[in-house]
Amino acid sequence: MTKNPFSLEGKTILITGASSGIGQGCALMAAQMGAKVIVCGRNEERLKETISQMQGEGHSTFAGELTDQSVIEKLVAEIPSLNGVVFSAGISMTAPFTFSTREKFNKVFDVNFFSPIEILRLLVKKKKLANEASVVFISSVGGNFGFSVGNGIYGASKAALNSMSRLCSLELAPKKIRVNSICPGMVVTPLVEGFSENITQEDIQKDMDFYPLKRYGKPEDIAGGVVYLLSDAASWVTGQAICIDGGITAY
Amino acid sequence: MKTLDEFVALFAEQLDETDPSTVTAGTKFRELDEWSSLLALTLISMIDEEFDVVLKGDDVKNSETIEDVYNIVVSKI
Ligand SMILES: NC(=O)c1ccc[n+]([C@@H]2O[C@H](COP(=O)([O-])OP(=O)(O)OC[C@H]3O[C@@H](n4cnc5c(N)ncnc54)[C@H](OP(=O)(O)O)[C@@H]3O)[C@@H](O)[C@H]2O)c1
């Protein structure tokens, strides 16, 4: 029987932000599709919990502060050769422009932009990405395809991420490494609870009703796209920013 | 700790169209013509910057006057 092109059988995948939300959803689905996953985040306990819910054998954890250069270097040194990487670690920030201080930009860019870009740089430099590896950045509709007040810093970090994702798709193409980003609309995770503290329940309901598919996303809605990009079915897909957003950017 | 009067002045500073001299502790801020979701976020950010207190959207929504907001801030310090 020929191999299912959507299967991740035989692939080793690193997923950051796998202790929560979208990254966790990606870890569960990648394992379900046969991958060996290295789940990465700060909270060791929640990483272990993630693994306990995952199918298959051979998964491992790496806990650490991923904005810390020495931690990044340790991660890259310790991990085996990878067939795929998913960068889902990220933080949110709500601040109107007049309160968008350099300090807040630094905090968000550190996690959402500099950390994944530096990890990828070292993975490539240290030859930890196997031939035909797939890189997926979890970006956002916000800052790329949709703009809302108070979302400037976060959006800018995700726009920067999409820019580098596309650039890397070109520079890494000679190594047959594919690089794409997925831009989710609102997905219900602990991160969104951060966003929604600043707005009222009423606003949230209104916002949800505005989605053509009339609901916010679930981590597995995003994981489906991530697994596709990691799989051989996406062999000819690179340099793309794919919206998975309940139709919000269709208007 | 900033006084109620100072809080009212800080609030008035965030407004663009309302004459600051008409803004008092009793002003029903959500009834101002220029009230918007952006102003609500601005108010929350101002309070975070000045008082190191992070209000929730619902704290603002459930307040009627500027003094109500001030009281919530004080209770969270
Ligand atoms: N939820 C949405 O609506 C939405 C929409 C568009 C894009 N996104 C993006 O999707 C990604 C995942 O978001 P989520 O909603 O799943 O958020 P989440 O549930 O809050 O998870 C965030 C993850 O990032 C990890 N993380 C954060 N800062 C870190 C750091 N300094 N070092 C290492 N790990 C760190 C967290 O690890 P620990 O918990 O172990 O500390 C956690 O696993 C983010 O990049 C976010 O911007 C989310």
Short mmCIF file of C-alpha atoms in Angstrom, two decimals, chain A residues 8 13-40 46-47 49-56 59-60 86 88 219-220 222-224 226-227 230:
data_model
loop_
_atom_site.label_atom_id
_atom_site.label_comp_id
_atom_site.label_asym_id
_atom_site.label_seq_id
_atom_site.Cartn_x
_atom_site.Cartn_y
_atom_site.Cartn_z
CA LEU A 8 3.47 12.24 9.63
CA ILE A 13 8.66 17.46 14.83
CA LEU A 14 9.57 20.23 17.28
CA ILE A 15 6.61 22.27 18.53
CA THR A 16 7.10 25.37 20.69
CA GLY A 17 4.22 26.61 22.82
CA ALA A 18 3.08 23.01 23.13
CA SER A 19 2.16 23.37 26.80
CA SER A 20 -1.01 25.29 25.93
CA GLY A 21 -3.59 26.29 23.35
CA ILE A 22 -2.78 26.05 19.65
CA GLY A 23 0.68 24.51 20.13
CA GLN A 24 -0.82 21.82 22.35
CA GLY A 25 -3.53 21.13 19.76
CA CYS A 26 -0.83 20.80 17.10
CA ALA A 27 1.14 18.36 19.26
CA LEU A 28 -1.91 16.16 19.79
CA MET A 29 -2.80 16.06 16.10
CA ALA A 30 0.80 15.60 14.92
CA ALA A 31 1.11 12.60 17.25
CA GLN A 32 -2.23 11.28 16.04
CA MET A 33 -0.84 11.43 12.50
CA GLY A 34 2.19 9.40 13.53
CA ALA A 35 4.89 11.97 14.31
CA LYS A 36 7.40 11.82 17.14
CA VAL A 37 7.04 15.20 18.80
CA ILE A 38 9.36 17.28 20.96
CA VAL A 39 6.98 19.44 22.96
CA CYS A 40 8.50 22.68 24.08
CA ARG A 46 1.79 21.08 31.36
CA LEU A 47 4.26 19.73 28.80
CA GLU A 49 0.34 16.58 30.58
CA THR A 50 0.37 17.25 26.83
CA ILE A 51 2.48 14.14 26.25
CA SER A 52 0.18 12.06 28.43
CA GLN A 53 -2.67 12.90 26.05
CA MET A 54 -0.66 12.16 22.90
CA GLN A 55 -0.88 8.99 20.86
CA GLY A 56 2.21 6.98 19.99
CA HIS A 59 7.76 11.93 22.41
CA SER A 60 9.88 14.16 24.63
CA VAL A 86 6.08 24.56 14.53
CA SER A 88 3.51 28.52 18.35
CA PRO A 219 -6.90 24.65 18.59
CA GLU A 220 -7.66 21.62 16.38
CA ILE A 222 -5.51 25.38 13.38
CA ALA A 223 -3.74 22.05 13.93
CA GLY A 224 -5.38 20.64 10.78
CA VAL A 226 -0.36 22.79 10.51
CA VAL A 227 -0.38 19.02 10.01
CA LEU A 230 4.14 19.40 7.89
#
